[in-house]
Amino acid sequence: MAHIAIYTLTSELHDEQAVDAVTREFLGSLGIDYLFRGSDYADYGSNTLNLIYVRTGGTEGIFKGLFNTLREKSNRPFYLLTSGKSNSLAASMEILSYLRQNHVDGEIIHGRTEYVNSRIRLLEKVEEAREKMSGCRLGVIGKPSDWLISSYADDGMVKQRLGIELVDIPMAELLDALADIPEEMPSETSDREIISRALPGANRIYKALKQIVDEHHLQGFTLRCFDLLSTVKNTGCLALAKLNSEGFVAGCEGDVPALLSMKMIQSVTGLSGFQANPSTIDPEAGEILFAHCTIPLNMVERYEYDTHFESGIGVGIRGYMKEGKVTVFKVSGDLSRSFIAEGTLVRNQSEPDLCRTQQLIRLSDKSQASYFLTNPIGNHHIIVPGTYKSLLEELLRAPY
């Protein structure tokens, strides 16, 4: 499957050689890799990004004749690429107007070469992210924790908009799997006796969760992890840290909106992100201290083992992520709301009275800090290194 395929619309009234010369010059200037299909639309819709290059005016009728066939092949927006030569922009505007009248999404990609290049690359990344989410199965192991009174999801909307299926898995299934797994000496070690004693049990949880992932064909899950404190006297923090670093998305406390946010982040960045909740906020400085007891091991420069903060048992992770640019992200369970902010990880902390991984983040737009105090989407938010605001906005804006 090609990543970018370009199809053409050309009026017979225009000189073919002249149009071909403009085509070579225009497409060559964009600096992108693509498969040129010309007027052969046989595989339209089968590529990551399908572009229709409107080469001349007088092509509106040609498009109208193709419309129903192309719509059957793909429900994605029509992306109309034009150089503006030979009245192609005017024709593109008429075509886009026709699409709007038929309640179909579309966009004209036109402007300076740098803009067209960046726009195509952004749309390609968005469509790649959509492909990664489509058909994905995410487990909800146990229900959301009792205190997450707003952190549920609309299964139907999630399936419709993201292509993700949510799979309910009883907590008893995990406990049964744990009972069948023998305790073995782990590869991890610790100088602290309380951690050393907890590591074998923490690895049993990891193996049991991996077994459930395999049996249910999951690409990720969220776990009602606090139930493990009373049932097996251990925590899922180490298991989640390892599974996230292995390419799954593994969230805490049965928080489904946080899980969806993590999957969206992973589809864009390749990383699951750090699920954490604000501990303190300085709204005037735009600074938030985020903390949680687990973080993907492939997101940190180094990490240490500690106990789980609230319970003082099990194995928690104190991770130290590289300081620098970050993105903070969250979607609501019905996907109607989102929060996206870029900022800077100012420092990692290790205070004893907080969850073990602690990150002080200063938002680039400090006014966004008021969101956490006036209109938050739950308490958990996802942090990932890098700046992805425009890409996530486009992913959320893209029609489904």
PDB file of N, CA, C and O in Angstrom, residues 106-163:
ATOM      1  N   GLY A 106     -14.237  17.914   2.525  1.00  0.00           N
ATOM      2  CA  GLY A 106     -13.155  18.062   1.569  1.00  0.00           C
ATOM      3  C   GLY A 106     -12.312  19.276   1.900  1.00  0.00           C
ATOM      4  O   GLY A 106     -12.657  20.091   2.769  1.00  0.00           O
ATOM      5  N   GLU A 107     -11.204  19.402   1.214  1.00  0.00           N
ATOM      6  CA  GLU A 107     -10.290  20.527   1.451  1.00  0.00           C
ATOM      7  C   GLU A 107      -9.479  20.773   0.195  1.00  0.00           C
ATOM      8  O   GLU A 107      -9.054  19.818  -0.488  1.00  0.00           O
ATOM      9  N   ILE A 108      -9.247  22.034  -0.115  1.00  0.00           N
ATOM     10  CA  ILE A 108      -8.344  22.398  -1.197  1.00  0.00           C
ATOM     11  C   ILE A 108      -6.960  22.635  -0.604  1.00  0.00           C
ATOM     12  O   ILE A 108      -6.806  23.433   0.326  1.00  0.00           O
ATOM     13  N   ILE A 109      -5.973  21.947  -1.130  1.00  0.00           N
ATOM     14  CA  ILE A 109      -4.587  22.125  -0.678  1.00  0.00           C
ATOM     15  C   ILE A 109      -3.890  23.005  -1.707  1.00  0.00           C
ATOM     16  O   ILE A 109      -3.584  22.567  -2.829  1.00  0.00           O
ATOM     17  N   HIS A 110      -3.656  24.247  -1.335  1.00  0.00           N
ATOM     18  CA  HIS A 110      -3.134  25.226  -2.284  1.00  0.00           C
ATOM     19  C   HIS A 110      -2.398  26.316  -1.520  1.00  0.00           C
ATOM     20  O   HIS A 110      -2.796  26.690  -0.415  1.00  0.00           O
ATOM     21  N   GLY A 111      -1.342  26.820  -2.099  1.00  0.00           N
ATOM     22  CA  GLY A 111      -0.583  27.896  -1.475  1.00  0.00           C
ATOM     23  C   GLY A 111       0.876  27.826  -1.885  1.00  0.00           C
ATOM     24  O   GLY A 111       1.221  27.192  -2.891  1.00  0.00           O
ATOM     25  N   ARG A 112       1.710  28.441  -1.089  1.00  0.00           N
ATOM     26  CA  ARG A 112       3.136  28.379  -1.358  1.00  0.00           C
ATOM     27  C   ARG A 112       3.633  26.941  -1.211  1.00  0.00           C
ATOM     28  O   ARG A 112       3.047  26.141  -0.477  1.00  0.00           O
ATOM     29  N   THR A 113       4.727  26.642  -1.874  1.00  0.00           N
ATOM     30  CA  THR A 113       5.254  25.271  -1.876  1.00  0.00           C
ATOM     31  C   THR A 113       5.483  24.755  -0.461  1.00  0.00           C
ATOM     32  O   THR A 113       5.167  23.603  -0.141  1.00  0.00           O
ATOM     33  N   GLU A 114       6.030  25.608   0.401  1.00  0.00           N
ATOM     34  CA  GLU A 114       6.331  25.181   1.767  1.00  0.00           C
ATOM     35  C   GLU A 114       5.055  24.799   2.511  1.00  0.00           C
ATOM     36  O   GLU A 114       5.028  23.818   3.261  1.00  0.00           O
ATOM     37  N   TYR A 115       3.991  25.596   2.302  1.00  0.00           N
ATOM     38  CA  TYR A 115       2.718  25.295   2.965  1.00  0.00           C
ATOM     39  C   TYR A 115       2.130  23.992   2.438  1.00  0.00           C
ATOM     40  O   TYR A 115       1.688  23.141   3.213  1.00  0.00           O
ATOM     41  N   VAL A 116       2.111  23.829   1.118  1.00  0.00           N
ATOM     42  CA  VAL A 116       1.538  22.619   0.533  1.00  0.00           C
ATOM     43  C   VAL A 116       2.288  21.392   1.019  1.00  0.00           C
ATOM     44  O   VAL A 116       1.687  20.367   1.380  1.00  0.00           O
ATOM     45  N   ASN A 117       3.601  21.480   1.052  1.00  0.00           N
ATOM     46  CA  ASN A 117       4.430  20.362   1.528  1.00  0.00           C
ATOM     47  C   ASN A 117       4.089  20.013   2.973  1.00  0.00           C
ATOM     48  O   ASN A 117       3.852  18.837   3.308  1.00  0.00           O
ATOM     49  N   SER A 118       4.059  21.023   3.850  1.00  0.00           N
ATOM     50  CA  SER A 118       3.807  20.760   5.266  1.00  0.00           C
ATOM     51  C   SER A 118       2.386  20.255   5.493  1.00  0.00           C
ATOM     52  O   SER A 118       2.150  19.392   6.349  1.00  0.00           O
ATOM     53  N   ARG A 119       1.442  20.777   4.706  1.00  0.00           N
ATOM     54  CA  ARG A 119       0.048  20.334   4.859  1.00  0.00           C
ATOM     55  C   ARG A 119      -0.112  18.874   4.452  1.00  0.00           C
ATOM     56  O   ARG A 119      -0.775  18.091   5.145  1.00  0.00           O
ATOM     57  N   ILE A 120       0.498  18.481   3.364  1.00  0.00           N
ATOM     58  CA  ILE A 120       0.416  17.087   2.913  1.00  0.00           C
ATOM     59  C   ILE A 120       1.072  16.158   3.923  1.00  0.00           C
ATOM     60  O   ILE A 120       0.539  15.095   4.260  1.00  0.00           O
ATOM     61  N   ARG A 121       2.218  16.561   4.440  1.00  0.00           N
ATOM     62  CA  ARG A 121       2.906  15.715   5.422  1.00  0.00           C
ATOM     63  C   ARG A 121       2.083  15.579   6.705  1.00  0.00           C
ATOM     64  O   ARG A 121       2.039  14.504   7.305  1.00  0.00           O
ATOM     65  N   LEU A 122       1.435  16.657   7.125  1.00  0.00           N
ATOM     66  CA  LEU A 122       0.595  16.586   8.322  1.00  0.00           C
ATOM     67  C   LEU A 122      -0.595  15.659   8.089  1.00  0.00           C
ATOM     68  O   LEU A 122      -0.910  14.813   8.934  1.00  0.00           O
ATOM     69  N   LEU A 123      -1.250  15.806   6.934  1.00  0.00           N
ATOM     70  CA  LEU A 123      -2.403  14.950   6.628  1.00  0.00           C
ATOM     71  C   LEU A 123      -1.985  13.485   6.520  1.00  0.00           C
ATOM     72  O   LEU A 123      -2.726  12.589   6.936  1.00  0.00           O
ATOM     73  N   GLU A 124      -0.799  13.236   5.993  1.00  0.00           N
ATOM     74  CA  GLU A 124      -0.306  11.857   5.911  1.00  0.00           C
ATOM     75  C   GLU A 124      -0.140  11.261   7.307  1.00  0.00           C
ATOM     76  O   GLU A 124      -0.531  10.112   7.571  1.00  0.00           O
ATOM     77  N   LYS A 125       0.420  12.055   8.229  1.00  0.00           N
ATOM     78  CA  LYS A 125       0.600  11.559   9.594  1.00  0.00           C
ATOM     79  C   LYS A 125      -0.743  11.308  10.276  1.00  0.00           C
ATOM     80  O   LYS A 125      -0.899  10.338  11.028  1.00  0.00           O
ATOM     81  N   VAL A 126      -1.721  12.174  10.024  1.00  0.00           N
ATOM     82  CA  VAL A 126      -3.053  11.987  10.598  1.00  0.00           C
ATOM     83  C   VAL A 126      -3.681  10.700  10.079  1.00  0.00           C
ATOM     84  O   VAL A 126      -4.244   9.907  10.846  1.00  0.00           O
ATOM     85  N   GLU A 127      -3.586  10.473   8.775  1.00  0.00           N
ATOM     86  CA  GLU A 127      -4.177   9.268   8.199  1.00  0.00           C
ATOM     87  C   GLU A 127      -3.434   8.015   8.670  1.00  0.00           C
ATOM     88  O   GLU A 127      -4.048   6.963   8.875  1.00  0.00           O
ATOM     89  N   GLU A 128      -2.125   8.105   8.855  1.00  0.00           N
ATOM     90  CA  GLU A 128      -1.369   6.982   9.412  1.00  0.00           C
ATOM     91  C   GLU A 128      -1.848   6.667  10.826  1.00  0.00           C
ATOM     92  O   GLU A 128      -2.001   5.500  11.209  1.00  0.00           O
ATOM     93  N   ALA A 129      -2.094   7.717  11.617  1.00  0.00           N
ATOM     94  CA  ALA A 129      -2.587   7.520  12.983  1.00  0.00           C
ATOM     95  C   ALA A 129      -3.952   6.859  12.975  1.00  0.00           C
ATOM     96  O   ALA A 129      -4.232   5.968  13.783  1.00  0.00           O
ATOM     97  N   ARG A 130      -4.808   7.279  12.072  1.00  0.00           N
ATOM     98  CA  ARG A 130      -6.142   6.680  11.966  1.00  0.00           C
ATOM     99  C   ARG A 130      -6.047   5.196  11.614  1.00  0.00           C
ATOM    100  O   ARG A 130      -6.787   4.367  12.139  1.00  0.00           O
ATOM    101  N   GLU A 131      -5.136   4.858  10.716  1.00  0.00           N
ATOM    102  CA  GLU A 131      -4.943   3.455  10.336  1.00  0.00           C
ATOM    103  C   GLU A 131      -4.505   2.616  11.537  1.00  0.00           C
ATOM    104  O   GLU A 131      -4.930   1.471  11.699  1.00  0.00           O
ATOM    105  N   LYS A 132      -3.650   3.190  12.376  1.00  0.00           N
ATOM    106  CA  LYS A 132      -3.159   2.460  13.544  1.00  0.00           C
ATOM    107  C   LYS A 132      -4.262   2.215  14.564  1.00  0.00           C
ATOM    108  O   LYS A 132      -4.243   1.223  15.290  1.00  0.00           O
ATOM    109  N   MET A 133      -5.234   3.130  14.647  1.00  0.00           N
ATOM    110  CA  MET A 133      -6.324   2.969  15.600  1.00  0.00           C
ATOM    111  C   MET A 133      -7.454   2.089  15.070  1.00  0.00           C
ATOM    112  O   MET A 133      -8.139   1.413  15.835  1.00  0.00           O
ATOM    113  N   SER A 134      -7.648   2.089  13.770  1.00  0.00           N
ATOM    114  CA  SER A 134      -8.768   1.369  13.182  1.00  0.00           C
ATOM    115  C   SER A 134      -8.650  -0.126  13.443  1.00  0.00           C
ATOM    116  O   SER A 134      -7.624  -0.748  13.145  1.00  0.00           O
ATOM    117  N   GLY A 135      -9.696  -0.720  14.007  1.00  0.00           N
ATOM    118  CA  GLY A 135      -9.696  -2.144  14.308  1.00  0.00           C
ATOM    119  C   GLY A 135      -8.993  -2.508  15.595  1.00  0.00           C
ATOM    120  O   GLY A 135      -8.876  -3.685  15.938  1.00  0.00           O
ATOM    121  N   CYS A 136      -8.541  -1.502  16.338  1.00  0.00           N
ATOM    122  CA  CYS A 136      -7.822  -1.735  17.588  1.00  0.00           C
ATOM    123  C   CYS A 136      -8.790  -2.204  18.679  1.00  0.00           C
ATOM    124  O   CYS A 136      -9.912  -1.726  18.794  1.00  0.00           O
ATOM    125  N   ARG A 137      -8.346  -3.155  19.487  1.00  0.00           N
ATOM    126  CA  ARG A 137      -9.135  -3.665  20.617  1.00  0.00           C
ATOM    127  C   ARG A 137      -8.434  -3.262  21.921  1.00  0.00           C
ATOM    128  O   ARG A 137      -7.266  -3.609  22.136  1.00  0.00           O
ATOM    129  N   LEU A 138      -9.154  -2.531  22.757  1.00  0.00           N
ATOM    130  CA  LEU A 138      -8.611  -2.092  24.038  1.00  0.00           C
ATOM    131  C   LEU A 138      -9.460  -2.680  25.160  1.00  0.00           C
ATOM    132  O   LEU A 138     -10.689  -2.552  25.144  1.00  0.00           O
ATOM    133  N   GLY A 139      -8.815  -3.301  26.128  1.00  0.00           N
ATOM    134  CA  GLY A 139      -9.518  -3.933  27.226  1.00  0.00           C
ATOM    135  C   GLY A 139      -9.760  -2.995  28.395  1.00  0.00           C
ATOM    136  O   GLY A 139      -8.960  -2.097  28.662  1.00  0.00           O
ATOM    137  N   VAL A 140     -10.884  -3.209  29.072  1.00  0.00           N
ATOM    138  CA  VAL A 140     -11.186  -2.525  30.335  1.00  0.00           C
ATOM    139  C   VAL A 140     -11.260  -3.622  31.393  1.00  0.00           C
ATOM    140  O   VAL A 140     -12.268  -4.311  31.518  1.00  0.00           O
ATOM    141  N   ILE A 141     -10.160  -3.807  32.112  1.00  0.00           N
ATOM    142  CA  ILE A 141     -10.054  -4.909  33.070  1.00  0.00           C
ATOM    143  C   ILE A 141     -10.573  -4.423  34.417  1.00  0.00           C
ATOM    144  O   ILE A 141      -9.915  -3.660  35.130  1.00  0.00           O
ATOM    145  N   GLY A 142     -11.779  -4.873  34.758  1.00  0.00           N
ATOM    146  CA  GLY A 142     -12.466  -4.319  35.904  1.00  0.00           C
ATOM    147  C   GLY A 142     -13.119  -3.019  35.485  1.00  0.00           C
ATOM    148  O   GLY A 142     -12.858  -2.473  34.413  1.00  0.00           O
ATOM    149  N   LYS A 143     -13.997  -2.505  36.282  1.00  0.00           N
ATOM    150  CA  LYS A 143     -14.633  -1.229  35.980  1.00  0.00           C
ATOM    151  C   LYS A 143     -13.713  -0.076  36.381  1.00  0.00           C
ATOM    152  O   LYS A 143     -12.736  -0.274  37.105  1.00  0.00           O
ATOM    153  N   PRO A 144     -14.023   1.149  35.928  1.00  0.00           N
ATOM    154  CA  PRO A 144     -13.247   2.296  36.418  1.00  0.00           C
ATOM    155  C   PRO A 144     -13.286   2.370  37.933  1.00  0.00           C
ATOM    156  O   PRO A 144     -14.289   2.004  38.561  1.00  0.00           O
ATOM    157  N   SER A 145     -12.208   2.806  38.537  1.00  0.00           N
ATOM    158  CA  SER A 145     -12.150   2.941  39.991  1.00  0.00           C
ATOM    159  C   SER A 145     -13.307   3.804  40.486  1.00  0.00           C
ATOM    160  O   SER A 145     -13.762   4.717  39.793  1.00  0.00           O
ATOM    161  N   ASP A 146     -13.763   3.529  41.696  1.00  0.00           N
ATOM    162  CA  ASP A 146     -14.980   4.156  42.214  1.00  0.00           C
ATOM    163  C   ASP A 146     -14.895   5.675  42.238  1.00  0.00           C
ATOM    164  O   ASP A 146     -15.917   6.365  42.105  1.00  0.00           O
ATOM    165  N   TRP A 147     -13.680   6.213  42.402  1.00  0.00           N
ATOM    166  CA  TRP A 147     -13.542   7.667  42.503  1.00  0.00           C
ATOM    167  C   TRP A 147     -13.535   8.354  41.133  1.00  0.00           C
ATOM    168  O   TRP A 147     -13.619   9.574  41.050  1.00  0.00           O
ATOM    169  N   LEU A 148     -13.451   7.575  40.070  1.00  0.00           N
ATOM    170  CA  LEU A 148     -13.460   8.165  38.722  1.00  0.00           C
ATOM    171  C   LEU A 148     -14.906   8.300  38.253  1.00  0.00           C
ATOM    172  O   LEU A 148     -15.364   7.595  37.343  1.00  0.00           O
ATOM    173  N   ILE A 149     -15.628   9.220  38.867  1.00  0.00           N
ATOM    174  CA  ILE A 149     -17.069   9.321  38.625  1.00  0.00           C
ATOM    175  C   ILE A 149     -17.410   9.947  37.279  1.00  0.00           C
ATOM    176  O   ILE A 149     -18.564   9.910  36.846  1.00  0.00           O
ATOM    177  N   SER A 150     -16.408  10.528  36.591  1.00  0.00           N
ATOM    178  CA  SER A 150     -16.671  11.124  35.277  1.00  0.00           C
ATOM    179  C   SER A 150     -15.890  10.435  34.167  1.00  0.00           C
ATOM    180  O   SER A 150     -15.968  10.859  33.013  1.00  0.00           O
ATOM    181  N   SER A 151     -15.154   9.384  34.489  1.00  0.00           N
ATOM    182  CA  SER A 151     -14.194   8.822  33.528  1.00  0.00           C
ATOM    183  C   SER A 151     -14.698   7.547  32.870  1.00  0.00           C
ATOM    184  O   SER A 151     -14.078   6.479  32.969  1.00  0.00           O
ATOM    185  N   TYR A 152     -15.849   7.664  32.217  1.00  0.00           N
ATOM    186  CA  TYR A 152     -16.398   6.572  31.427  1.00  0.00           C
ATOM    187  C   TYR A 152     -16.363   6.964  29.960  1.00  0.00           C
ATOM    188  O   TYR A 152     -16.064   8.102  29.611  1.00  0.00           O
ATOM    189  N   ALA A 153     -16.685   6.015  29.094  1.00  0.00           N
ATOM    190  CA  ALA A 153     -16.622   6.284  27.657  1.00  0.00           C
ATOM    191  C   ALA A 153     -17.897   5.829  26.970  1.00  0.00           C
ATOM    192  O   ALA A 153     -18.599   4.935  27.452  1.00  0.00           O
ATOM    193  N   ASP A 154     -18.188   6.454  25.847  1.00  0.00           N
ATOM    194  CA  ASP A 154     -19.291   6.068  24.978  1.00  0.00           C
ATOM    195  C   ASP A 154     -18.746   5.054  23.969  1.00  0.00           C
ATOM    196  O   ASP A 154     -18.101   5.431  22.987  1.00  0.00           O
ATOM    197  N   ASP A 155     -19.011   3.761  24.230  1.00  0.00           N
ATOM    198  CA  ASP A 155     -18.424   2.710  23.394  1.00  0.00           C
ATOM    199  C   ASP A 155     -18.770   2.882  21.922  1.00  0.00           C
ATOM    200  O   ASP A 155     -17.917   2.696  21.046  1.00  0.00           O
ATOM    201  N   GLY A 156     -20.029   3.229  21.640  1.00  0.00           N
ATOM    202  CA  GLY A 156     -20.456   3.385  20.260  1.00  0.00           C
ATOM    203  C   GLY A 156     -19.762   4.527  19.562  1.00  0.00           C
ATOM    204  O   GLY A 156     -19.344   4.402  18.399  1.00  0.00           O
ATOM    205  N   MET A 157     -19.635   5.655  20.244  1.00  0.00           N
ATOM    206  CA  MET A 157     -18.957   6.802  19.654  1.00  0.00           C
ATOM    207  C   MET A 157     -17.475   6.514  19.436  1.00  0.00           C
ATOM    208  O   MET A 157     -16.895   6.917  18.413  1.00  0.00           O
ATOM    209  N   VAL A 158     -16.869   5.805  20.376  1.00  0.00           N
ATOM    210  CA  VAL A 158     -15.455   5.453  20.240  1.00  0.00           C
ATOM    211  C   VAL A 158     -15.243   4.555  19.021  1.00  0.00           C
ATOM    212  O   VAL A 158     -14.294   4.732  18.245  1.00  0.00           O
ATOM    213  N   LYS A 159     -16.143   3.606  18.835  1.00  0.00           N
ATOM    214  CA  LYS A 159     -16.052   2.708  17.673  1.00  0.00           C
ATOM    215  C   LYS A 159     -16.269   3.472  16.385  1.00  0.00           C
ATOM    216  O   LYS A 159     -15.547   3.290  15.390  1.00  0.00           O
ATOM    217  N   GLN A 160     -17.265   4.359  16.385  1.00  0.00           N
ATOM    218  CA  GLN A 160     -17.603   5.104  15.176  1.00  0.00           C
ATOM    219  C   GLN A 160     -16.511   6.074  14.777  1.00  0.00           C
ATOM    220  O   GLN A 160     -16.130   6.158  13.604  1.00  0.00           O
ATOM    221  N   ARG A 161     -15.981   6.811  15.744  1.00  0.00           N
ATOM    222  CA  ARG A 161     -15.047   7.886  15.408  1.00  0.00           C
ATOM    223  C   ARG A 161     -13.597   7.435  15.335  1.00  0.00           C
ATOM    224  O   ARG A 161     -12.820   7.955  14.521  1.00  0.00           O
ATOM    225  N   LEU A 162     -13.206   6.508  16.196  1.00  0.00           N
ATOM    226  CA  LEU A 162     -11.802   6.092  16.222  1.00  0.00           C
ATOM    227  C   LEU A 162     -11.570   4.708  15.642  1.00  0.00           C
ATOM    228  O   LEU A 162     -10.427   4.333  15.393  1.00  0.00           O
ATOM    229  N   GLY A 163     -12.645   3.943  15.468  1.00  0.00           N
ATOM    230  CA  GLY A 163     -12.472   2.576  14.996  1.00  0.00           C
ATOM    231  C   GLY A 163     -11.959   1.639  16.070  1.00  0.00           C
ATOM    232  O   GLY A 163     -11.488   0.538  15.781  1.00  0.00           O
TER     233      GLY A 163
END
